[in-house]
Short mmCIF file of C-alpha atoms in Angstrom, two decimals:
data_model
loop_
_atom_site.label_atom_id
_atom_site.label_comp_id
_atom_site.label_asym_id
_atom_site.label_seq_id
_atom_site.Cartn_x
_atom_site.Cartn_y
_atom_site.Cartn_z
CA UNK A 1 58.14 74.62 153.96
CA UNK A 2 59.52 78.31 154.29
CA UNK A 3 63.55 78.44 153.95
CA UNK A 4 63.50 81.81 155.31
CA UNK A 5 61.57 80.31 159.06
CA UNK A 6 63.30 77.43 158.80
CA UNK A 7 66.76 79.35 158.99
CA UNK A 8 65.30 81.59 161.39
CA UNK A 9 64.79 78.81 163.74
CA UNK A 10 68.57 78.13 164.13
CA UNK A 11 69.73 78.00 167.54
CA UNK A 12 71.19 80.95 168.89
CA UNK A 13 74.60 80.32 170.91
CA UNK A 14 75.18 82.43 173.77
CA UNK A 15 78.01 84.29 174.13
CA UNK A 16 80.65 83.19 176.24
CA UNK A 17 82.82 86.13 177.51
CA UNK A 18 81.72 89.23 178.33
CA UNK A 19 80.50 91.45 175.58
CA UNK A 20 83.00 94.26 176.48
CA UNK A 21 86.11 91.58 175.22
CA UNK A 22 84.44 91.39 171.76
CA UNK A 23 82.04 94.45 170.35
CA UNK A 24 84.52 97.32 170.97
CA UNK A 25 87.38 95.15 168.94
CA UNK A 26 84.91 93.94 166.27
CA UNK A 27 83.72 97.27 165.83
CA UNK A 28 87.39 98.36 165.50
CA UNK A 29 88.15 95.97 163.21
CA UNK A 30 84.96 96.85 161.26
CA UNK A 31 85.63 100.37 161.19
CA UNK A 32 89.38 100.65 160.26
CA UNK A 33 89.14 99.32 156.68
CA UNK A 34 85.72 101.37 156.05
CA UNK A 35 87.72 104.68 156.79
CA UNK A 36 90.82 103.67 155.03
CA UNK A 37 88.44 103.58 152.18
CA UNK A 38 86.23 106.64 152.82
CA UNK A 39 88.94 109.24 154.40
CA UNK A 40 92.11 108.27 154.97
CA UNK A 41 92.47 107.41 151.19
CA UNK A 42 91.38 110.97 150.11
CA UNK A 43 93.69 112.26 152.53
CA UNK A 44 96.43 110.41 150.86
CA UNK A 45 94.85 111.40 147.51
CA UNK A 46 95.06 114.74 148.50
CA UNK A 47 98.56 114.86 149.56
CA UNK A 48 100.14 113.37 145.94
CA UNK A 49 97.83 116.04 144.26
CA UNK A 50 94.65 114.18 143.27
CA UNK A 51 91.91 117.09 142.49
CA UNK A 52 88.60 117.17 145.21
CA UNK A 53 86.45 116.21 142.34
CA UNK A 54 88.12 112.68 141.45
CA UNK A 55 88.68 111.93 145.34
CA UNK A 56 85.34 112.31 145.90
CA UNK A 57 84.25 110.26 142.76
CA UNK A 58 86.68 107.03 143.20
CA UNK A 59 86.40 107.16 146.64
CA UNK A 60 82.24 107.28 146.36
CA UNK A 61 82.30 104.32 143.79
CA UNK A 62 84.68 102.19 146.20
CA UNK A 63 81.85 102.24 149.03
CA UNK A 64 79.50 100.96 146.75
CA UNK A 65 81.02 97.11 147.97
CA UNK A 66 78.75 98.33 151.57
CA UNK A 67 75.87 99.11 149.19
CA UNK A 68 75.62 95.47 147.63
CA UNK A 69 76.76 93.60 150.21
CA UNK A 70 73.41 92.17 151.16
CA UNK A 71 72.85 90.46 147.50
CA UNK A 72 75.94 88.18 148.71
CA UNK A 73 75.08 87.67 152.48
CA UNK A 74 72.58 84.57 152.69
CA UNK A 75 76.00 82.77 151.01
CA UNK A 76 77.66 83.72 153.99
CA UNK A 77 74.88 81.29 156.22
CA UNK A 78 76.77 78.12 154.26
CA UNK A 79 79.86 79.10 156.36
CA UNK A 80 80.18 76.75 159.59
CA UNK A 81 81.25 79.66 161.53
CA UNK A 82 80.58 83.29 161.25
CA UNK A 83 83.63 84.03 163.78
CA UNK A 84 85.73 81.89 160.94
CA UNK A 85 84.40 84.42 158.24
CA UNK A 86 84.86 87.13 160.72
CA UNK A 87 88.37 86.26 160.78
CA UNK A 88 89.25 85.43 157.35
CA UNK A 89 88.25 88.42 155.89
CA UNK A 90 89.75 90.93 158.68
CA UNK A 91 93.42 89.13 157.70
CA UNK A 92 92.51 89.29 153.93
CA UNK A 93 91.82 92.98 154.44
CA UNK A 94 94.80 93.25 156.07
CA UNK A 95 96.69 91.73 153.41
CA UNK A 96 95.74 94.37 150.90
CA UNK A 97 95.99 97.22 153.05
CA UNK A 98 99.46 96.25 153.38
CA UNK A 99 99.97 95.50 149.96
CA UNK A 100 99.35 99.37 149.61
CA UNK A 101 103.41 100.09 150.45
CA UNK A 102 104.18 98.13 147.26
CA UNK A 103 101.43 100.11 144.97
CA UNK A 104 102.25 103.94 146.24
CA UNK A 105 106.26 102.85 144.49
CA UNK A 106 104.51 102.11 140.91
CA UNK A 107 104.62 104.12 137.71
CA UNK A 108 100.63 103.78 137.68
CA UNK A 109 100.37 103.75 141.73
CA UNK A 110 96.86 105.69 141.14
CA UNK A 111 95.12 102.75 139.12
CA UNK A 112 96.76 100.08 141.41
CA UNK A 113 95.87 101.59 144.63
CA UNK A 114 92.10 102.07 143.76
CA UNK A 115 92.17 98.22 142.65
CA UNK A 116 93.70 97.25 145.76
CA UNK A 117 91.10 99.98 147.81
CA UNK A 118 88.84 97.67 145.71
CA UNK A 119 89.84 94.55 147.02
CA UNK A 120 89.82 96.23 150.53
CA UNK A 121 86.44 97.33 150.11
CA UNK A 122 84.64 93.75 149.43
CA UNK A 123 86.33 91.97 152.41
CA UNK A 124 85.55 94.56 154.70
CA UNK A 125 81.92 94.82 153.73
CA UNK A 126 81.75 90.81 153.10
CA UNK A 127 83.17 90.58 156.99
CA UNK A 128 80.90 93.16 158.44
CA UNK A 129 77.70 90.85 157.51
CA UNK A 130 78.82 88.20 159.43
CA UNK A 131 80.08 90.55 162.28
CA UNK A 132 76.95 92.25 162.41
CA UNK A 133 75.16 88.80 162.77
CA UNK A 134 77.40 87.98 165.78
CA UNK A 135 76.17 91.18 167.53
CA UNK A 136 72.43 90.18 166.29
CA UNK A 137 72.25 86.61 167.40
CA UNK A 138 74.58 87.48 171.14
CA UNK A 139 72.78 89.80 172.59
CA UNK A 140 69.78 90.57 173.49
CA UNK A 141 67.31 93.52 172.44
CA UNK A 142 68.57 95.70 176.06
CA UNK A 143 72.46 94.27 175.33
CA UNK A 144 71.86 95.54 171.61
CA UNK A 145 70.85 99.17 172.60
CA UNK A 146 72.82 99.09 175.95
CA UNK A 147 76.22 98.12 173.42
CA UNK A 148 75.26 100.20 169.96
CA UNK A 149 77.28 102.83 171.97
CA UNK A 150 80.33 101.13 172.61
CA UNK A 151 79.55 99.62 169.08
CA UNK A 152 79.52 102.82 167.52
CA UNK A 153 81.86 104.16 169.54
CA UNK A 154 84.34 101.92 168.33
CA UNK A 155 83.53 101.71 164.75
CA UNK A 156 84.11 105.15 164.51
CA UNK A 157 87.13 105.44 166.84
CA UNK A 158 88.62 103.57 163.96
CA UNK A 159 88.60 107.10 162.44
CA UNK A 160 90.54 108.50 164.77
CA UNK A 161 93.02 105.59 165.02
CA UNK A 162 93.38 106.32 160.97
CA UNK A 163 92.65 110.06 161.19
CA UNK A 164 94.33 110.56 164.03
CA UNK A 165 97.16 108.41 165.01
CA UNK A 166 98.12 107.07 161.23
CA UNK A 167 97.58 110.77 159.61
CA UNK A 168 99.58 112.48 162.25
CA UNK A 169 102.59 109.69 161.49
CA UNK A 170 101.74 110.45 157.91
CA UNK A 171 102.18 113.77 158.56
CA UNK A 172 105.78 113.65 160.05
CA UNK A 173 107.04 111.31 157.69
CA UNK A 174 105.81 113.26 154.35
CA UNK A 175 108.35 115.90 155.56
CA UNK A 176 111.71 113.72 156.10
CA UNK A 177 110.94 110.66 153.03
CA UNK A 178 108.13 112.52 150.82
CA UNK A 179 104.53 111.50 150.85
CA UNK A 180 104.71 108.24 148.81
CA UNK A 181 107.05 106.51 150.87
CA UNK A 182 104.95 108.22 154.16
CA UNK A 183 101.65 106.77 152.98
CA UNK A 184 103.37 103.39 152.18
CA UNK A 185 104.40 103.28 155.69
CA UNK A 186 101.17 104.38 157.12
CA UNK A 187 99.06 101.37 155.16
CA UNK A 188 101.79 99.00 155.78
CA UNK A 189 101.25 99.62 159.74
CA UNK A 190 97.28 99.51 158.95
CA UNK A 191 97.57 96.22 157.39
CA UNK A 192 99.80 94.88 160.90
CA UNK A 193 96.88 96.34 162.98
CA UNK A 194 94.01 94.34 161.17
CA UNK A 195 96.11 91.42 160.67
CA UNK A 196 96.56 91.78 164.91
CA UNK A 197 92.75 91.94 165.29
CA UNK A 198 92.03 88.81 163.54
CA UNK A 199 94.59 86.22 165.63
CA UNK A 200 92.45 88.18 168.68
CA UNK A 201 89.47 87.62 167.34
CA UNK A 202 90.17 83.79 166.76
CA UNK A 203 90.21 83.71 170.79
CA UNK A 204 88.07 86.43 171.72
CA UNK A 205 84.67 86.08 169.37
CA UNK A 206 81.60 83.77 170.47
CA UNK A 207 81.16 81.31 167.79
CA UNK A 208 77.98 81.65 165.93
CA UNK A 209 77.20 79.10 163.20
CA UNK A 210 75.89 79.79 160.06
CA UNK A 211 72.10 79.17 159.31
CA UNK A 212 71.92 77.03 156.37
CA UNK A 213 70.58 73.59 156.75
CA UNK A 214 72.37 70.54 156.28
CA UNK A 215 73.01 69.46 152.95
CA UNK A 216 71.71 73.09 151.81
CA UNK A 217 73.30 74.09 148.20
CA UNK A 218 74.38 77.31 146.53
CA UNK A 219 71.25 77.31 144.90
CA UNK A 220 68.79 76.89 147.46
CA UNK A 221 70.35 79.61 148.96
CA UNK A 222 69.78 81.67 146.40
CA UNK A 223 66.18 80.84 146.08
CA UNK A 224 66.48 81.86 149.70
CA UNK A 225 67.59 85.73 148.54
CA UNK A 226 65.04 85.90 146.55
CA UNK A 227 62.54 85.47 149.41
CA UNK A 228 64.59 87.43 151.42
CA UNK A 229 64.67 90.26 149.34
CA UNK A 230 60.65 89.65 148.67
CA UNK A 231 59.96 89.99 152.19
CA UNK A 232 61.86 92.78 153.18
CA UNK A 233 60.44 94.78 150.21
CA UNK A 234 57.06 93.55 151.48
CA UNK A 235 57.28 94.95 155.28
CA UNK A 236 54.33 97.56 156.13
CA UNK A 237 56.27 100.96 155.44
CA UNK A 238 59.36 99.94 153.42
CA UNK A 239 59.66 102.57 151.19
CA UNK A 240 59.27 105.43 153.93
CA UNK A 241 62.07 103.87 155.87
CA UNK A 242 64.47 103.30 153.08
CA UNK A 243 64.21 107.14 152.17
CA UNK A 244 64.47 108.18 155.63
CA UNK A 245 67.53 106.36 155.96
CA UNK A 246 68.99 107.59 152.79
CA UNK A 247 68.70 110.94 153.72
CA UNK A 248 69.60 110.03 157.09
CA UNK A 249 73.22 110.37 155.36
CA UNK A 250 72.56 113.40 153.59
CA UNK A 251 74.68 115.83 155.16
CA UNK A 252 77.11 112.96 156.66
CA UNK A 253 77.90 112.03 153.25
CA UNK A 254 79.33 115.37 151.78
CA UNK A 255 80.72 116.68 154.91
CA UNK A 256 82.99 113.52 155.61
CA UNK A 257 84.03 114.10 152.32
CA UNK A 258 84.79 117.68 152.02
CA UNK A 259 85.63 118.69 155.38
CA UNK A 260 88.83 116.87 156.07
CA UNK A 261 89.64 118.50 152.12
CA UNK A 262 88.66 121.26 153.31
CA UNK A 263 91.22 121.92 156.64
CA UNK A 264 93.74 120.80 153.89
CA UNK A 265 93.04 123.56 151.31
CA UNK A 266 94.67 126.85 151.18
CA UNK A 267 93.22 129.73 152.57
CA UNK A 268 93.56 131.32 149.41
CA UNK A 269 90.84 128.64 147.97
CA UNK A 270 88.77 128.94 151.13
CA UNK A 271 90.32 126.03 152.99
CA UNK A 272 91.75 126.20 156.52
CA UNK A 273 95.54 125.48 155.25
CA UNK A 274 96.26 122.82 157.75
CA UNK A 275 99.33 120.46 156.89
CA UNK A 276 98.38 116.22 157.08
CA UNK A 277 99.74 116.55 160.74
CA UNK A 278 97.96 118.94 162.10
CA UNK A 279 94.34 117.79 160.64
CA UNK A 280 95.66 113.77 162.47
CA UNK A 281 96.40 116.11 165.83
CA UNK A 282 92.83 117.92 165.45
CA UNK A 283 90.92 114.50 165.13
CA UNK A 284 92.73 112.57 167.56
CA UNK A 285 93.01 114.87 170.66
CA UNK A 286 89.65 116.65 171.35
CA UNK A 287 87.74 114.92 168.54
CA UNK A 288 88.60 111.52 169.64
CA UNK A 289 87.66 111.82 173.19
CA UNK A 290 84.33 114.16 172.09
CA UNK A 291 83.25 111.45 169.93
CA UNK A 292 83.38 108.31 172.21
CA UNK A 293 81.71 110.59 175.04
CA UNK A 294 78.97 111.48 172.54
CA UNK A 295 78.47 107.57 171.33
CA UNK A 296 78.47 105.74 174.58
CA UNK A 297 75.84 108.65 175.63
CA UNK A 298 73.97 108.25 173.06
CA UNK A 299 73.54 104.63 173.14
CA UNK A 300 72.30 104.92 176.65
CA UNK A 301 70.51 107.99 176.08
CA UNK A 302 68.60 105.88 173.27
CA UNK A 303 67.89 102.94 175.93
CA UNK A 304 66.39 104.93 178.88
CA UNK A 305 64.19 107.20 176.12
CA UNK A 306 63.18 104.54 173.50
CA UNK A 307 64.31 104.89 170.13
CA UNK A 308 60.93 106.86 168.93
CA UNK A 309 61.27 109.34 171.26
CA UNK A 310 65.21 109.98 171.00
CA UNK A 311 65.43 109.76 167.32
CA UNK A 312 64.34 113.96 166.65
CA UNK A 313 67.38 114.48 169.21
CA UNK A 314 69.37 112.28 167.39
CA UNK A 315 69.12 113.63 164.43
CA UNK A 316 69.75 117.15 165.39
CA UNK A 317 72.92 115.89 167.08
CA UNK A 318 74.24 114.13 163.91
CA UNK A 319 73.98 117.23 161.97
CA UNK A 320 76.22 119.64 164.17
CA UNK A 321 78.94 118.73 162.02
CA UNK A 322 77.37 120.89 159.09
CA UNK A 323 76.67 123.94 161.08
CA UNK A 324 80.35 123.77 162.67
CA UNK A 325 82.05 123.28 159.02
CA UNK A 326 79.77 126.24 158.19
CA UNK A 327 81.13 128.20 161.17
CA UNK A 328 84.65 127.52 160.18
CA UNK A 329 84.78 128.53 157.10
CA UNK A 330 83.07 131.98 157.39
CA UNK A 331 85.22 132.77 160.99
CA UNK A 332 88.49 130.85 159.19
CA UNK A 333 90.17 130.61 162.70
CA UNK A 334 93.40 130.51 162.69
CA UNK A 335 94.32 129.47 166.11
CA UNK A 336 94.42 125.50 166.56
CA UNK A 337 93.21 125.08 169.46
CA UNK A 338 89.68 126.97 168.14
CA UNK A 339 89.63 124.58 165.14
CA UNK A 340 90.08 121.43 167.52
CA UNK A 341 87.08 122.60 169.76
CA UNK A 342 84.79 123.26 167.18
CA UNK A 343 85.87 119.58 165.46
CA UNK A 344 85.23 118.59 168.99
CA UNK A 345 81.92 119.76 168.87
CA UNK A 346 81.70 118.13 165.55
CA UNK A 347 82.51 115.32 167.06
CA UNK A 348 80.44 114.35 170.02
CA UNK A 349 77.27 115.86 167.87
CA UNK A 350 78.48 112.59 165.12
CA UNK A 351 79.16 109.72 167.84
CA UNK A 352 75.70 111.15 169.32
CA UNK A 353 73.41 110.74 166.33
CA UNK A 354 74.79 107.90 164.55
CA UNK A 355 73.59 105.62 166.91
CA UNK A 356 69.83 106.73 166.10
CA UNK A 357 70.55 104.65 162.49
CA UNK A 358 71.67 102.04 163.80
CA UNK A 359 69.13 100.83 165.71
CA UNK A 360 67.04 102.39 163.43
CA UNK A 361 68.06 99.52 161.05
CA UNK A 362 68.18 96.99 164.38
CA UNK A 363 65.07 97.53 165.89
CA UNK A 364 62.77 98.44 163.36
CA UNK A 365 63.45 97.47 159.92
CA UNK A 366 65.49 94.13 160.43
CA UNK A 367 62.84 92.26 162.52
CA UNK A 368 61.46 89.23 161.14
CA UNK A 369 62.29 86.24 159.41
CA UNK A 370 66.08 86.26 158.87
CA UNK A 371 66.68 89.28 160.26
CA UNK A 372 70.79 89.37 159.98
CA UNK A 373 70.04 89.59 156.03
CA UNK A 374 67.45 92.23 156.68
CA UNK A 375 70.04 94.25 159.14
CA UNK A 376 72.38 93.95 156.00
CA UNK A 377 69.94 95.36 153.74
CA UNK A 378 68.92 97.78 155.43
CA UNK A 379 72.98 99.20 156.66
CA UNK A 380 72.91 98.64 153.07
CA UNK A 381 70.50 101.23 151.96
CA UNK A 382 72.60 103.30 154.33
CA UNK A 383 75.25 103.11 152.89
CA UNK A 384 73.49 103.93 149.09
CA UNK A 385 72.75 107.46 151.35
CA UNK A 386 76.38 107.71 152.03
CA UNK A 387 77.69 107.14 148.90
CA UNK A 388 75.23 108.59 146.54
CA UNK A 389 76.00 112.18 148.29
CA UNK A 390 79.63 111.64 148.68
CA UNK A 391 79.79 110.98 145.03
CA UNK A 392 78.49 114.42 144.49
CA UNK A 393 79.83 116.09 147.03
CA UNK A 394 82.78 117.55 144.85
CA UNK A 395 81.31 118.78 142.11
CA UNK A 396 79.05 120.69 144.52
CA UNK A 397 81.91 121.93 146.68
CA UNK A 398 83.60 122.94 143.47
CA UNK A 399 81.19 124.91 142.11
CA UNK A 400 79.60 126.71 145.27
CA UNK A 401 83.13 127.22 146.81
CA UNK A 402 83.43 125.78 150.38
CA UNK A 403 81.44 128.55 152.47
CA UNK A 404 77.93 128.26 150.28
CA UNK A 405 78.57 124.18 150.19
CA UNK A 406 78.37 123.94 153.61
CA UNK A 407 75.22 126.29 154.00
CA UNK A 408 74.03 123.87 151.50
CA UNK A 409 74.50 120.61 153.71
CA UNK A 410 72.52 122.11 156.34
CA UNK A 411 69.93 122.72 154.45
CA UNK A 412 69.97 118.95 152.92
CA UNK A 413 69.78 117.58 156.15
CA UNK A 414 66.21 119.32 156.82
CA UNK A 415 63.87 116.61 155.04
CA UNK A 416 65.24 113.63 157.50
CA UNK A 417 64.08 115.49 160.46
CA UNK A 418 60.27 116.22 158.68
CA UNK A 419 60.81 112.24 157.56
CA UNK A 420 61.19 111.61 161.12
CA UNK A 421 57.62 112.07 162.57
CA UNK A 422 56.13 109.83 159.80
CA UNK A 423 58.47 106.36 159.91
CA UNK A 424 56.86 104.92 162.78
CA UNK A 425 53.36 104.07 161.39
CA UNK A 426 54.31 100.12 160.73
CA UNK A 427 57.28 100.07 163.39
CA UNK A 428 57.18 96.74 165.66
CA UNK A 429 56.73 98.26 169.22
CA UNK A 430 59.06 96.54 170.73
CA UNK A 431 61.71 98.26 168.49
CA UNK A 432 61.40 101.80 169.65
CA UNK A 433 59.85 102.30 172.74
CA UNK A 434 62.36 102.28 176.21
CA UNK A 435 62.86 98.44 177.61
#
């Protein structure tokens, strides 16, 4: 008998309240801890006077938890309930965000918050398996391409939640109490807002079992990854779509990094010379709304075109962000409302062309036997892109200054769009082609 088809035979519950109660909170919820992690940490970073170079190097290892995450996730199938996984790891996370106030008033705060950004990290990649499987075994393939807007709209307006609402405060407070005690704050509020989202998601998520068979072990299941990592290595193609979706992340990678560092720095150094404030109010005014526009739009965009046919669109839209960094720091504007349209701009081009990897992932390389472990694989391959470039990101930006790094990230995000007329040779039609 094969474990892998006999987990893939499971039943598949339907969901029963409307998807529009759960994906854009679960998305939320998946998002907020990612960007604590990946930007609102090296904003905080940035603030107590933390150099470019070791942001982007602690924060780059962090985000390796998303990278590995899929060695852990057949485990996850011995759960009863996903939703109960779902749940327990959104209030862990929320726990150690929280626990972030008590670290910033250390002697060694800077070793004790990356080892609670640590602890942060594994939850919220250990929950996003199990929410990702929810999504997967819901809805179907129309629902899936109909809702990776709203589901990528919402992931990411967890950025602007952080980046905007939770940087602004951060922003106002660093002048009256000093940025410690502002930041402590800011994370203890974060850690209220997960802990919120998982008593919600106790009523709110459809309740999708785990896999495993009965009486199924901790080592059968890992006789289990081991076929599951042997068959997605074996899929017609493997190797040309794991490139093309690390360098998918190419230019994502650095400028997420740099750019927010970068309307920080002084003009002096090239920066923009924006205070913590100001960069919250530039995210979470114009690029806020620009962003969920461009998402929803390009979910549906996707589903009326079919994914093959979107995804050279896509991928130009997902790499605006590099030519408008570019833009502003050769023009260094100085007016505010200039730097929030072009971030706007930035923006909707992002929510626009992220959706083109996800159902990249979805539709094309996840299919199969035990395709939730697949999906994890393959988001974590993505992640690999994201973090292999952000890693490097500041010793490039350091030593080409910030005006030839961002010429630079255009140029890196070339090969993905060659990459892109090639991918499709072994894709499953029923993945990319309009439903």
């Amino acid at each position: 008998m094969n474990p892998i088809n006999d987990l893939a035979r499971a039943a598949l519950p339907t969901a029963t309240r409307h998807p529009l109660a759960w994906v854009p909170t679960l998305y939320l919820a998946q998002g907020l801890p990612f960007y604590a992690v990946a930007l609102v940490a090296g904003l905080m970073y940035k603030s107590l006077g933390v150099p470019n170079e070791q942001i982007a190097r602690w924060t780059g290892l962090l985000g390796l938890a998303w990278v590995f995450k899929a060695l852990w996730s057949p485990f996850l199938e011995l759960a009863r309930s996903k939703r109960g996984v779902v749940v327990c790891f959104q209030l862990a996370g929320g726990f150690a965000l929280a626990a972030m106030a008590l670290a910033l008033q250390l002697s060694s705060w800077f070793a004790v918050s990356i080892g609670l950004f640590a602890l942060v990290a594994l939850a919220s990649s250990t929950h996003d398996i199990c929410a990702d499987g929810i999504y997967i075994a819901s809805l179907s393939e129309r629902q899936q391409a109909a809702y990776a807007g709203w589901q990528g709209a919402f992931f990411n307006a967890a950025k602007f939640v952080s980046m905007g609402g939770l940087v602004m405060l951060a922003g106002y407070l660093e002048d009256r109490m000093g940025p410690k005690a502002a930041w402590a704050t800011v994370f203890g509020l974060l850690g209220v807002l997960m802990a919120g989202l998982g008593l919600y998601h106790l009523w709110a998520l459809p309740d999708t079992p785990g896999t495993a068979r009965r009486g199924e072990g901790v080592r059968s299941v890992a006789g289990t990854l081991v076929d599951v990592i042997r068959a997605f290595f074996a899929k017609p193609g493997i190797w040309l779509a794991i490139l093309f979706i690390i360098l998918f992340r190419a230019g994502e990678g650095q400028i997420q990094t740099i750019g927010p560092l970068f309307l920080r720095d002084a003009r002096e150094v090239g920066g923009l010379g924006l205070s913590t404030a100001q960069v919250g109010a530039v995210y979470g005014t114009a690029g806020t709304i620009a962003f969920l526009a461009g998402s929803i739009a390009g979910g549906y965009f996707t589903a009326a075109l079919g994914l093959r046919r979107a995804m050279p669109f896509l991928i130009v839209a997902m790499n605006l962000p590099n030519a408008v960094f570019w833009y502003l720091s050769v023009a260094q504007p100085e007016s505010l409302g200039v730097i929030a349209s072009s971030l706007g701009v930035e923006m909707f081009g992002y929510g626009f062309g992220f959706v083109g990897m996800i159902l990249f992932i979805m539709q094309v390389v996840a299919p199969g036997p035990y395709q939730t472990a697949h999906y994890a694989l393959g988001s974590g391959f993505m992640q690999l892109g994201f973090v292999l470039f952000k890693m490097v990101s500041g010793d490039i930006q350091g030593a080409l200054g910030y005006r030839d790094f961002f010429l630079w990230v255009l140029v890196a995000a070339l090969p993905v769009l060659v990459l892109s007329r090639f991918v499709w040779r072994h894709a499953p039609d029923k993945g990319v082609s309009a439903s």
